[in-house]
Amino acid sequence: MEKLDLVLDRGVRIVASGLGPLPLEISRRIHDKGGLYVGMTGDPRHVERHLESEVDIIVAQGMEAGGHVGKISTFCLVPQVVDRAGDVPVLAAGGVAGGRHLAAALALGAQGVWTGSIWLTTRETDVPEPVVQKLLRASSTDAVVTRVPSGKTSRQLRTPFLDAWEEDGAPKPLPAPLQGMLVNEARRAIVEHDVVDVMGTAVGQVVGMMDRVKSSRDVVYQMVEEYVAVLEMFVRSAELEATSDR
Ligand SMILES: Cc1cc2nc3c(=O)[nH]c(=O)nc-3n(C[C@H](O)[C@H](O)[C@H](O)COP(=O)(O)O)c2cc1C
């Protein structure tokens, strides 16, 4: 609670919980300080508990996302979450890179999208340059689900470090939080000493669409432009249908 107060008193206005609904006393403290509480879910069965914790926005994050993931794809997850969320707005996450995804998310009933991976190869990224280059070369199948970094399933860029845990005779990752305690020092050292070969990052399947460095501004503008192009296509086909009915 002390840490939360510290953050909220510094002016942070959105607190997102990625690993389950927050206890009521915490979500109420966020609200008391004028903040919004965002709850992330990868399973429609968890929506009720998010609502009980007085969530303001639900992020429905599919298994194609970067970072900790569940087992349900965005396309199947979002409508199920929307149907259970009542008046609480839902944002679709997992695999969103452009305006076609935004249009699809809105068609599924979401109010908007929540993105992560796409920013890793922007000009403003803090990802080390060799990892950016790996991301630009990677395809969607290089974004693998593993328990190595934390003990919970998360989608990460495939590296020889992750592969080593898959070899015959390799130990199984420990449950969270023990696995994190086991590997964190090694992961920090890999970055500190620039061991490029085994450097990686959390990233989603959308990495297959990240093939050049863009400014964040261009990512947003291209998303809007692509979205408008989809809407125009819908309008044109509706007009064609109307003419053929005459
Ligand atoms: C490098 C990286 C780090 C992330 N760290 C967190 C985190 O600490 N907490 C969290 O709730 N989600 C985290 N996420 C998940 C994002 O919030 C978001 O839901 C996800 O990236 C959306 O899917 P996408 O990667 O396909 O855009 C992370 C994602 C990435 C790519």
PDB file of C-alpha atoms and ligand atoms in Angstrom:
ATOM      1  CA  MET A   1       0.000   0.000   0.000  1.00  0.00           C
ATOM      2  CA  GLU A   2       2.882   2.378   0.774  1.00  0.00           C
ATOM      3  CA  LYS A   3       4.372   1.823  -2.693  1.00  0.00           C
ATOM      4  CA  LEU A   4       0.963   2.391  -4.302  1.00  0.00           C
ATOM      5  CA  ASP A   5       0.515   5.679  -2.410  1.00  0.00           C
ATOM      6  CA  LEU A   6       3.983   6.766  -3.472  1.00  0.00           C
ATOM      7  CA  VAL A   7       3.107   6.125  -7.120  1.00  0.00           C
ATOM      8  CA  LEU A   8      -0.340   7.755  -6.965  1.00  0.00           C
ATOM      9  CA  ASP A   9       0.982  10.783  -5.062  1.00  0.00           C
ATOM     10  CA  ARG A  10       3.472  11.339  -7.897  1.00  0.00           C
ATOM     11  CA  GLY A  11       0.557  11.849 -10.309  1.00  0.00           C
ATOM     12  CA  VAL A  12       0.190   8.390 -11.872  1.00  0.00           C
ATOM     13  CA  ARG A  13      -3.441   8.100 -12.963  1.00  0.00           C
ATOM     14  CA  ILE A  14      -3.702   4.590 -14.411  1.00  0.00           C
ATOM     15  CA  VAL A  15      -2.783   1.410 -12.533  1.00  0.00           C
ATOM     16  CA  ALA A  16      -2.930  -1.820 -14.536  1.00  0.00           C
ATOM     17  CA  SER A  17      -2.936  -5.230 -12.910  1.00  0.00           C
ATOM     18  CA  GLY A  18      -1.609  -7.905 -15.235  1.00  0.00           C
ATOM     19  CA  LEU A  19      -1.707 -10.940 -12.965  1.00  0.00           C
ATOM     20  CA  GLY A  20      -5.233 -11.019 -11.552  1.00  0.00           C
ATOM     21  CA  PRO A  21      -7.861  -8.737  -9.992  1.00  0.00           C
ATOM     22  CA  LEU A  22      -6.714  -6.361  -7.228  1.00  0.00           C
ATOM     23  CA  PRO A  23      -8.075  -6.599  -3.682  1.00  0.00           C
ATOM     24  CA  LEU A  24     -10.889  -4.068  -3.101  1.00  0.00           C
ATOM     25  CA  GLU A  25      -8.894  -1.988  -0.620  1.00  0.00           C
ATOM     26  CA  ILE A  26      -6.275  -1.369  -3.298  1.00  0.00           C
ATOM     27  CA  SER A  27      -8.684  -0.577  -6.149  1.00  0.00           C
ATOM     28  CA  ARG A  28     -10.587   1.777  -3.813  1.00  0.00           C
ATOM     29  CA  ARG A  29      -7.364   3.548  -2.856  1.00  0.00           C
ATOM     30  CA  ILE A  30      -6.668   4.081  -6.596  1.00  0.00           C
ATOM     31  CA  HIS A  31     -10.157   5.542  -7.043  1.00  0.00           C
ATOM     32  CA  ASP A  32      -9.878   7.722  -3.909  1.00  0.00           C
ATOM     33  CA  LYS A  33      -6.765   9.300  -5.396  1.00  0.00           C
ATOM     34  CA  GLY A  34      -8.484   9.973  -8.731  1.00  0.00           C
ATOM     35  CA  GLY A  35      -6.916   7.079 -10.613  1.00  0.00           C
ATOM     36  CA  LEU A  36      -8.297   4.479 -13.008  1.00  0.00           C
ATOM     37  CA  TYR A  37      -7.846   0.776 -12.413  1.00  0.00           C
ATOM     38  CA  VAL A  38      -7.257  -1.417 -15.469  1.00  0.00           C
ATOM     39  CA  GLY A  39      -7.586  -5.182 -15.048  1.00  0.00           C
ATOM     40  CA  MET A  40      -6.094  -7.560 -17.566  1.00  0.00           C
ATOM     41  CA  THR A  41      -7.605 -10.958 -18.289  1.00  0.00           C
ATOM     42  CA  GLY A  42      -6.853 -13.871 -20.571  1.00  0.00           C
ATOM     43  CA  ASP A  43      -9.938 -15.874 -19.604  1.00  0.00           C
ATOM     44  CA  PRO A  44     -13.626 -14.843 -19.711  1.00  0.00           C
ATOM     45  CA  ARG A  45     -14.240 -16.812 -16.505  1.00  0.00           C
ATOM     46  CA  HIS A  46     -12.176 -14.225 -14.610  1.00  0.00           C
ATOM     47  CA  VAL A  47     -14.304 -11.231 -15.650  1.00  0.00           C
ATOM     48  CA  GLU A  48     -16.705 -11.572 -12.732  1.00  0.00           C
ATOM     49  CA  ARG A  49     -13.869 -11.274 -10.205  1.00  0.00           C
ATOM     50  CA  HIS A  50     -12.552  -8.195 -12.015  1.00  0.00           C
ATOM     51  CA  LEU A  51     -16.010  -6.601 -11.787  1.00  0.00           C
ATOM     52  CA  GLU A  52     -16.154  -7.429  -8.065  1.00  0.00           C
ATOM     53  CA  SER A  53     -12.859  -5.601  -7.631  1.00  0.00           C
ATOM     54  CA  GLU A  54     -14.508  -2.459  -9.173  1.00  0.00           C
ATOM     55  CA  VAL A  55     -12.370  -2.390 -12.285  1.00  0.00           C
ATOM     56  CA  ASP A  56     -12.732   0.661 -14.616  1.00  0.00           C
ATOM     57  CA  ILE A  57     -11.444  -0.906 -17.831  1.00  0.00           C
ATOM     58  CA  ILE A  58     -10.864  -4.560 -18.710  1.00  0.00           C
ATOM     59  CA  VAL A  59      -8.081  -5.514 -21.108  1.00  0.00           C
ATOM     60  CA  ALA A  60      -8.892  -8.808 -22.849  1.00  0.00           C
ATOM     61  CA  GLN A  61      -5.432 -10.074 -23.745  1.00  0.00           C
ATOM     62  CA  GLY A  62      -5.157 -13.062 -26.059  1.00  0.00           C
ATOM     63  CA  MET A  63      -2.430 -15.696 -26.086  1.00  0.00           C
ATOM     64  CA  GLU A  64      -0.659 -14.171 -29.108  1.00  0.00           C
ATOM     65  CA  ALA A  65       0.466 -11.245 -26.900  1.00  0.00           C
ATOM     66  CA  GLY A  66       3.943 -10.560 -25.576  1.00  0.00           C
ATOM     67  CA  GLY A  67       4.531 -11.096 -21.847  1.00  0.00           C
ATOM     68  CA  HIS A  68       2.471 -13.298 -19.516  1.00  0.00           C
ATOM     69  CA  VAL A  69      -0.257 -15.075 -21.458  1.00  0.00           C
ATOM     70  CA  GLY A  70      -3.140 -17.489 -21.073  1.00  0.00           C
ATOM     71  CA  LYS A  71      -4.385 -20.035 -23.589  1.00  0.00           C
ATOM     72  CA  ILE A  72      -7.167 -18.259 -25.516  1.00  0.00           C
ATOM     73  CA  SER A  73      -6.627 -16.307 -28.750  1.00  0.00           C
ATOM     74  CA  THR A  74      -7.669 -12.651 -28.972  1.00  0.00           C
ATOM     75  CA  PHE A  75     -10.315 -13.421 -31.623  1.00  0.00           C
ATOM     76  CA  CYS A  76     -12.077 -15.914 -29.342  1.00  0.00           C
ATOM     77  CA  LEU A  77     -11.447 -14.096 -26.066  1.00  0.00           C
ATOM     78  CA  VAL A  78     -12.633 -10.545 -26.785  1.00  0.00           C
ATOM     79  CA  PRO A  79     -16.319 -11.226 -27.608  1.00  0.00           C
ATOM     80  CA  GLN A  80     -16.634 -13.527 -24.588  1.00  0.00           C
ATOM     81  CA  VAL A  81     -15.166 -10.872 -22.274  1.00  0.00           C
ATOM     82  CA  VAL A  82     -17.334  -8.145 -23.840  1.00  0.00           C
ATOM     83  CA  ASP A  83     -20.453 -10.251 -23.251  1.00  0.00           C
ATOM     84  CA  ARG A  84     -19.622 -10.604 -19.559  1.00  0.00           C
ATOM     85  CA  ALA A  85     -18.302  -7.099 -18.863  1.00  0.00           C
ATOM     86  CA  GLY A  86     -21.644  -5.214 -18.887  1.00  0.00           C
ATOM     87  CA  ASP A  87     -21.028  -1.451 -18.928  1.00  0.00           C
ATOM     88  CA  VAL A  88     -17.315  -1.740 -18.224  1.00  0.00           C
ATOM     89  CA  PRO A  89     -15.320  -0.873 -21.367  1.00  0.00           C
ATOM     90  CA  VAL A  90     -13.118  -3.603 -22.845  1.00  0.00           C
ATOM     91  CA  LEU A  91      -9.856  -3.091 -24.731  1.00  0.00           C
ATOM     92  CA  ALA A  92      -8.598  -5.838 -27.034  1.00  0.00           C
ATOM     93  CA  ALA A  93      -4.931  -6.817 -26.682  1.00  0.00           C
ATOM     94  CA  GLY A  94      -2.663  -9.428 -28.205  1.00  0.00           C
ATOM     95  CA  GLY A  95      -1.597  -9.236 -31.834  1.00  0.00           C
ATOM     96  CA  VAL A  96      -2.588  -5.626 -32.468  1.00  0.00           C
ATOM     97  CA  ALA A  97      -0.268  -3.752 -34.823  1.00  0.00           C
ATOM     98  CA  GLY A  98      -2.416  -1.625 -37.101  1.00  0.00           C
ATOM     99  CA  GLY A  99      -5.765  -0.265 -38.182  1.00  0.00           C
ATOM    100  CA  ARG A 100      -7.053  -3.586 -39.519  1.00  0.00           C
ATOM    101  CA  HIS A 101      -6.654  -4.994 -36.020  1.00  0.00           C
ATOM    102  CA  LEU A 102      -8.341  -1.936 -34.511  1.00  0.00           C
ATOM    103  CA  ALA A 103     -11.329  -2.319 -36.870  1.00  0.00           C
ATOM    104  CA  ALA A 104     -11.554  -6.033 -36.033  1.00  0.00           C
ATOM    105  CA  ALA A 105     -11.365  -5.291 -32.286  1.00  0.00           C
ATOM    106  CA  LEU A 106     -14.238  -2.799 -32.539  1.00  0.00           C
ATOM    107  CA  ALA A 107     -16.233  -5.314 -34.601  1.00  0.00           C
ATOM    108  CA  LEU A 108     -15.735  -7.844 -31.782  1.00  0.00           C
ATOM    109  CA  GLY A 109     -17.308  -5.370 -29.348  1.00  0.00           C
ATOM    110  CA  ALA A 110     -14.204  -3.819 -27.787  1.00  0.00           C
ATOM    111  CA  GLN A 111     -14.051  -0.062 -27.214  1.00  0.00           C
ATOM    112  CA  GLY A 112     -10.413   0.139 -28.263  1.00  0.00           C
ATOM    113  CA  VAL A 113      -7.070  -1.652 -28.262  1.00  0.00           C
ATOM    114  CA  TRP A 114      -4.121  -2.034 -25.864  1.00  0.00           C
ATOM    115  CA  THR A 115      -0.726  -2.662 -27.398  1.00  0.00           C
ATOM    116  CA  GLY A 116       2.727  -3.714 -26.234  1.00  0.00           C
ATOM    117  CA  SER A 117       5.048  -5.433 -28.704  1.00  0.00           C
ATOM    118  CA  ILE A 118       4.645  -2.915 -31.504  1.00  0.00           C
ATOM    119  CA  TRP A 119       6.507  -0.250 -29.481  1.00  0.00           C
ATOM    120  CA  LEU A 120       9.635  -2.367 -29.057  1.00  0.00           C
ATOM    121  CA  THR A 121      10.935  -1.451 -32.534  1.00  0.00           C
ATOM    122  CA  THR A 122      10.012   2.224 -32.486  1.00  0.00           C
ATOM    123  CA  ARG A 123      12.639   4.956 -32.586  1.00  0.00           C
ATOM    124  CA  GLU A 124      11.806   5.764 -28.950  1.00  0.00           C
ATOM    125  CA  THR A 125      12.350   2.205 -27.646  1.00  0.00           C
ATOM    126  CA  ASP A 126      14.735   1.446 -24.781  1.00  0.00           C
ATOM    127  CA  VAL A 127      15.316  -2.091 -26.104  1.00  0.00           C
ATOM    128  CA  PRO A 128      19.056  -2.637 -26.820  1.00  0.00           C
ATOM    129  CA  GLU A 129      19.887  -2.229 -30.524  1.00  0.00           C
ATOM    130  CA  PRO A 130      20.993  -5.881 -31.091  1.00  0.00           C
ATOM    131  CA  VAL A 131      17.621  -7.054 -29.755  1.00  0.00           C
ATOM    132  CA  VAL A 132      15.792  -4.590 -32.002  1.00  0.00           C
ATOM    133  CA  GLN A 133      17.657  -6.110 -34.960  1.00  0.00           C
ATOM    134  CA  LYS A 134      16.626  -9.619 -33.839  1.00  0.00           C
ATOM    135  CA  LEU A 135      12.999  -8.486 -33.573  1.00  0.00           C
ATOM    136  CA  LEU A 136      13.066  -6.995 -37.083  1.00  0.00           C
ATOM    137  CA  ARG A 137      14.298 -10.338 -38.472  1.00  0.00           C
ATOM    138  CA  ALA A 138      11.957 -12.540 -36.392  1.00  0.00           C
ATOM    139  CA  SER A 139       8.804 -14.223 -37.634  1.00  0.00           C
ATOM    140  CA  SER A 140       5.676 -14.958 -35.595  1.00  0.00           C
ATOM    141  CA  THR A 141       6.902 -18.470 -34.798  1.00  0.00           C
ATOM    142  CA  ASP A 142       9.963 -16.983 -33.049  1.00  0.00           C
ATOM    143  CA  ALA A 143       7.655 -15.631 -30.304  1.00  0.00           C
ATOM    144  CA  VAL A 144       7.451 -18.700 -28.071  1.00  0.00           C
ATOM    145  CA  VAL A 145       5.632 -19.473 -24.818  1.00  0.00           C
ATOM    146  CA  THR A 146       7.963 -20.388 -21.984  1.00  0.00           C
ATOM    147  CA  ARG A 147       8.036 -20.505 -18.173  1.00  0.00           C
ATOM    148  CA  VAL A 148      11.756 -19.710 -18.019  1.00  0.00           C
ATOM    149  CA  PRO A 149      11.752 -15.990 -17.062  1.00  0.00           C
ATOM    150  CA  SER A 150       9.178 -16.058 -14.235  1.00  0.00           C
ATOM    151  CA  GLY A 151       7.758 -19.552 -13.722  1.00  0.00           C
ATOM    152  CA  LYS A 152       4.450 -18.435 -15.298  1.00  0.00           C
ATOM    153  CA  THR A 153       3.750 -18.878 -19.012  1.00  0.00           C
ATOM    154  CA  SER A 154       4.960 -15.873 -20.986  1.00  0.00           C
ATOM    155  CA  ARG A 155       5.581 -15.223 -24.677  1.00  0.00           C
ATOM    156  CA  GLN A 156       9.202 -14.326 -25.422  1.00  0.00           C
ATOM    157  CA  LEU A 157      11.554 -13.972 -28.356  1.00  0.00           C
ATOM    158  CA  ARG A 158      13.215 -17.352 -28.858  1.00  0.00           C
ATOM    159  CA  THR A 159      16.900 -17.353 -27.830  1.00  0.00           C
ATOM    160  CA  PRO A 160      19.570 -20.028 -27.211  1.00  0.00           C
ATOM    161  CA  PHE A 161      19.065 -19.294 -23.470  1.00  0.00           C
ATOM    162  CA  LEU A 162      15.385 -20.336 -23.719  1.00  0.00           C
ATOM    163  CA  ASP A 163      16.247 -23.269 -26.025  1.00  0.00           C
ATOM    164  CA  ALA A 164      18.717 -24.633 -23.451  1.00  0.00           C
ATOM    165  CA  TRP A 165      15.799 -25.154 -21.037  1.00  0.00           C
ATOM    166  CA  GLU A 166      14.088 -27.344 -23.659  1.00  0.00           C
ATOM    167  CA  GLU A 167      17.038 -29.691 -24.162  1.00  0.00           C
ATOM    168  CA  ASP A 168      16.856 -33.337 -23.085  1.00  0.00           C
ATOM    169  CA  GLY A 169      17.776 -33.619 -19.428  1.00  0.00           C
ATOM    170  CA  ALA A 170      17.300 -29.895 -18.728  1.00  0.00           C
ATOM    171  CA  PRO A 171      15.488 -29.126 -15.452  1.00  0.00           C
ATOM    172  CA  LYS A 172      11.887 -27.940 -15.601  1.00  0.00           C
ATOM    173  CA  PRO A 173      11.373 -24.266 -14.655  1.00  0.00           C
ATOM    174  CA  LEU A 174      10.364 -23.798 -11.004  1.00  0.00           C
ATOM    175  CA  PRO A 175       6.977 -22.349 -10.067  1.00  0.00           C
ATOM    176  CA  ALA A 176       6.681 -18.533  -9.651  1.00  0.00           C
ATOM    177  CA  PRO A 177       8.223 -16.683  -7.894  1.00  0.00           C
ATOM    178  CA  LEU A 178      11.117 -19.141  -7.456  1.00  0.00           C
ATOM    179  CA  GLN A 179      12.021 -19.342 -11.156  1.00  0.00           C
ATOM    180  CA  GLY A 180      12.381 -15.545 -11.369  1.00  0.00           C
ATOM    181  CA  MET A 181      14.649 -15.606  -8.327  1.00  0.00           C
ATOM    182  CA  LEU A 182      16.711 -18.323 -10.020  1.00  0.00           C
ATOM    183  CA  VAL A 183      17.257 -16.661 -13.406  1.00  0.00           C
ATOM    184  CA  ASN A 184      16.958 -12.900 -12.757  1.00  0.00           C
ATOM    185  CA  GLU A 185      20.616 -12.404 -11.966  1.00  0.00           C
ATOM    186  CA  ALA A 186      21.675 -14.256 -15.128  1.00  0.00           C
ATOM    187  CA  ARG A 187      19.207 -12.243 -17.230  1.00  0.00           C
ATOM    188  CA  ARG A 188      20.514  -8.961 -15.764  1.00  0.00           C
ATOM    189  CA  ALA A 189      24.120 -10.020 -16.397  1.00  0.00           C
ATOM    190  CA  ILE A 190      23.308 -10.943 -20.017  1.00  0.00           C
ATOM    191  CA  VAL A 191      22.177  -7.346 -20.650  1.00  0.00           C
ATOM    192  CA  GLU A 192      24.899  -5.727 -18.537  1.00  0.00           C
ATOM    193  CA  HIS A 193      27.668  -7.601 -20.369  1.00  0.00           C
ATOM    194  CA  ASP A 194      26.066  -7.331 -23.816  1.00  0.00           C
ATOM    195  CA  VAL A 195      25.913 -11.079 -24.436  1.00  0.00           C
ATOM    196  CA  VAL A 196      24.096 -10.484 -27.698  1.00  0.00           C
ATOM    197  CA  ASP A 197      23.587 -14.135 -28.619  1.00  0.00           C
ATOM    198  CA  VAL A 198      21.315 -14.856 -25.642  1.00  0.00           C
ATOM    199  CA  MET A 199      19.693 -11.406 -25.265  1.00  0.00           C
ATOM    200  CA  GLY A 200      15.921 -11.403 -25.726  1.00  0.00           C
ATOM    201  CA  THR A 201      12.702  -9.736 -24.668  1.00  0.00           C
ATOM    202  CA  ALA A 202       9.048 -10.470 -24.154  1.00  0.00           C
ATOM    203  CA  VAL A 203       7.301 -10.102 -27.512  1.00  0.00           C
ATOM    204  CA  GLY A 204       4.093 -11.297 -29.149  1.00  0.00           C
ATOM    205  CA  GLN A 205       3.360 -13.027 -32.434  1.00  0.00           C
ATOM    206  CA  VAL A 206       2.877  -9.611 -33.998  1.00  0.00           C
ATOM    207  CA  VAL A 207       6.692  -9.516 -34.193  1.00  0.00           C
ATOM    208  CA  GLY A 208       6.219 -11.049 -37.662  1.00  0.00           C
ATOM    209  CA  MET A 209       4.769  -7.684 -38.766  1.00  0.00           C
ATOM    210  CA  MET A 210       7.536  -5.584 -37.204  1.00  0.00           C
ATOM    211  CA  ASP A 211       9.998  -5.310 -40.087  1.00  0.00           C
ATOM    212  CA  ARG A 212      11.353  -1.772 -39.791  1.00  0.00           C
ATOM    213  CA  VAL A 213      11.975   0.891 -37.166  1.00  0.00           C
ATOM    214  CA  LYS A 214       9.231   3.527 -37.104  1.00  0.00           C
ATOM    215  CA  SER A 215       8.588   6.550 -34.943  1.00  0.00           C
ATOM    216  CA  SER A 216       5.792   6.133 -32.378  1.00  0.00           C
ATOM    217  CA  ARG A 217       4.043   8.948 -34.217  1.00  0.00           C
ATOM    218  CA  ASP A 218       4.057   6.912 -37.450  1.00  0.00           C
ATOM    219  CA  VAL A 219       2.738   3.830 -35.642  1.00  0.00           C
ATOM    220  CA  VAL A 220      -0.267   5.830 -34.397  1.00  0.00           C
ATOM    221  CA  TYR A 221      -0.884   7.665 -37.681  1.00  0.00           C
ATOM    222  CA  GLN A 222      -0.617   4.470 -39.724  1.00  0.00           C
ATOM    223  CA  MET A 223      -3.040   2.748 -37.362  1.00  0.00           C
ATOM    224  CA  VAL A 224      -5.563   5.557 -37.849  1.00  0.00           C
ATOM    225  CA  GLU A 225      -5.061   5.681 -41.639  1.00  0.00           C
ATOM    226  CA  GLU A 226      -5.439   1.914 -42.002  1.00  0.00           C
ATOM    227  CA  TYR A 227      -8.559   1.998 -39.807  1.00  0.00           C
ATOM    228  CA  VAL A 228     -10.106   4.727 -41.971  1.00  0.00           C
ATOM    229  CA  ALA A 229      -9.278   2.694 -45.109  1.00  0.00           C
ATOM    230  CA  VAL A 230     -11.176  -0.285 -43.632  1.00  0.00           C
ATOM    231  CA  LEU A 231     -14.179   1.940 -42.861  1.00  0.00           C
ATOM    232  CA  GLU A 232     -14.129   3.331 -46.409  1.00  0.00           C
ATOM    233  CA  MET A 233     -14.095  -0.219 -47.759  1.00  0.00           C
ATOM    234  CA  PHE A 234     -17.185  -1.044 -45.640  1.00  0.00           C
ATOM    235  CA  VAL A 235     -18.945   2.106 -46.864  1.00  0.00           C
ATOM    236  CA  ARG A 236     -18.127   1.311 -50.520  1.00  0.00           C
ATOM    237  CA  SER A 237     -19.443  -2.241 -50.254  1.00  0.00           C
ATOM    238  CA  ALA A 238     -22.618  -1.004 -48.490  1.00  0.00           C
ATOM    239  CA  GLU A 239     -23.127   1.514 -51.323  1.00  0.00           C
ATOM    240  CA  LEU A 240     -22.607  -1.221 -53.948  1.00  0.00           C
ATOM    241  CA  GLU A 241     -25.153  -3.412 -52.180  1.00  0.00           C
ATOM    242  CA  ALA A 242     -27.647  -0.525 -52.077  1.00  0.00           C
ATOM    243  CA  THR A 243     -27.203   0.112 -55.842  1.00  0.00           C
ATOM    244  CA  SER A 244     -27.660  -3.551 -56.720  1.00  0.00           C
ATOM    245  CA  ASP A 245     -30.881  -3.632 -54.635  1.00  0.00           C
ATOM    246  CA  ARG A 246     -32.408  -0.828 -56.697  1.00  0.00           C
TER     247      ARG A 246
HETATM  248  C1  LIG B   1       8.238  -6.271 -23.374  1.00  0.00           C
HETATM  249  C2  LIG B   1       6.873  -6.407 -22.763  1.00  0.00           C
HETATM  250  C3  LIG B   1       6.724  -6.245 -21.384  1.00  0.00           C
HETATM  251  C4  LIG B   1       5.455  -6.366 -20.794  1.00  0.00           C
HETATM  252  N1  LIG B   1       5.333  -6.202 -19.446  1.00  0.00           N
HETATM  253  C5  LIG B   1       4.114  -6.226 -18.887  1.00  0.00           C
HETATM  254  C6  LIG B   1       3.953  -5.985 -17.487  1.00  0.00           C
HETATM  255  O1  LIG B   1       4.931  -5.770 -16.763  1.00  0.00           O
HETATM  256  N2  LIG B   1       2.704  -5.990 -16.970  1.00  0.00           N
HETATM  257  C7  LIG B   1       1.596  -6.222 -17.768  1.00  0.00           C
HETATM  258  O2  LIG B   1       0.475  -6.207 -17.248  1.00  0.00           O
HETATM  259  N3  LIG B   1       1.717  -6.495 -19.079  1.00  0.00           N
HETATM  260  C8  LIG B   1       2.942  -6.481 -19.651  1.00  0.00           C
HETATM  261  N4  LIG B   1       3.064  -6.729 -20.988  1.00  0.00           N
HETATM  262  C9  LIG B   1       1.850  -7.033 -21.799  1.00  0.00           C
HETATM  263  C10 LIG B   1       1.315  -5.735 -22.414  1.00  0.00           C
HETATM  264  O3  LIG B   1       0.766  -4.909 -21.401  1.00  0.00           O
HETATM  265  C11 LIG B   1       0.204  -6.013 -23.440  1.00  0.00           C
HETATM  266  O4  LIG B   1      -0.940  -6.545 -22.837  1.00  0.00           O
HETATM  267  C12 LIG B   1       0.642  -6.936 -24.564  1.00  0.00           C
HETATM  268  O5  LIG B   1       1.925  -6.568 -25.014  1.00  0.00           O
HETATM  269  C13 LIG B   1      -0.359  -6.839 -25.714  1.00  0.00           C
HETATM  270  O6  LIG B   1      -0.072  -7.741 -26.733  1.00  0.00           O
HETATM  271  P1  LIG B   1       0.945  -7.430 -27.945  1.00  0.00           P
HETATM  272  O7  LIG B   1       2.304  -7.651 -27.359  1.00  0.00           O
HETATM  273  O8  LIG B   1       0.577  -8.415 -28.987  1.00  0.00           O
HETATM  274  O9  LIG B   1       0.722  -5.994 -28.359  1.00  0.00           O
HETATM  275  C14 LIG B   1       4.316  -6.643 -21.598  1.00  0.00           C
HETATM  276  C15 LIG B   1       4.482  -6.799 -22.975  1.00  0.00           C
HETATM  277  C16 LIG B   1       5.739  -6.695 -23.570  1.00  0.00           C
HETATM  278  C17 LIG B   1       5.864  -6.887 -25.054  1.00  0.00           C
END
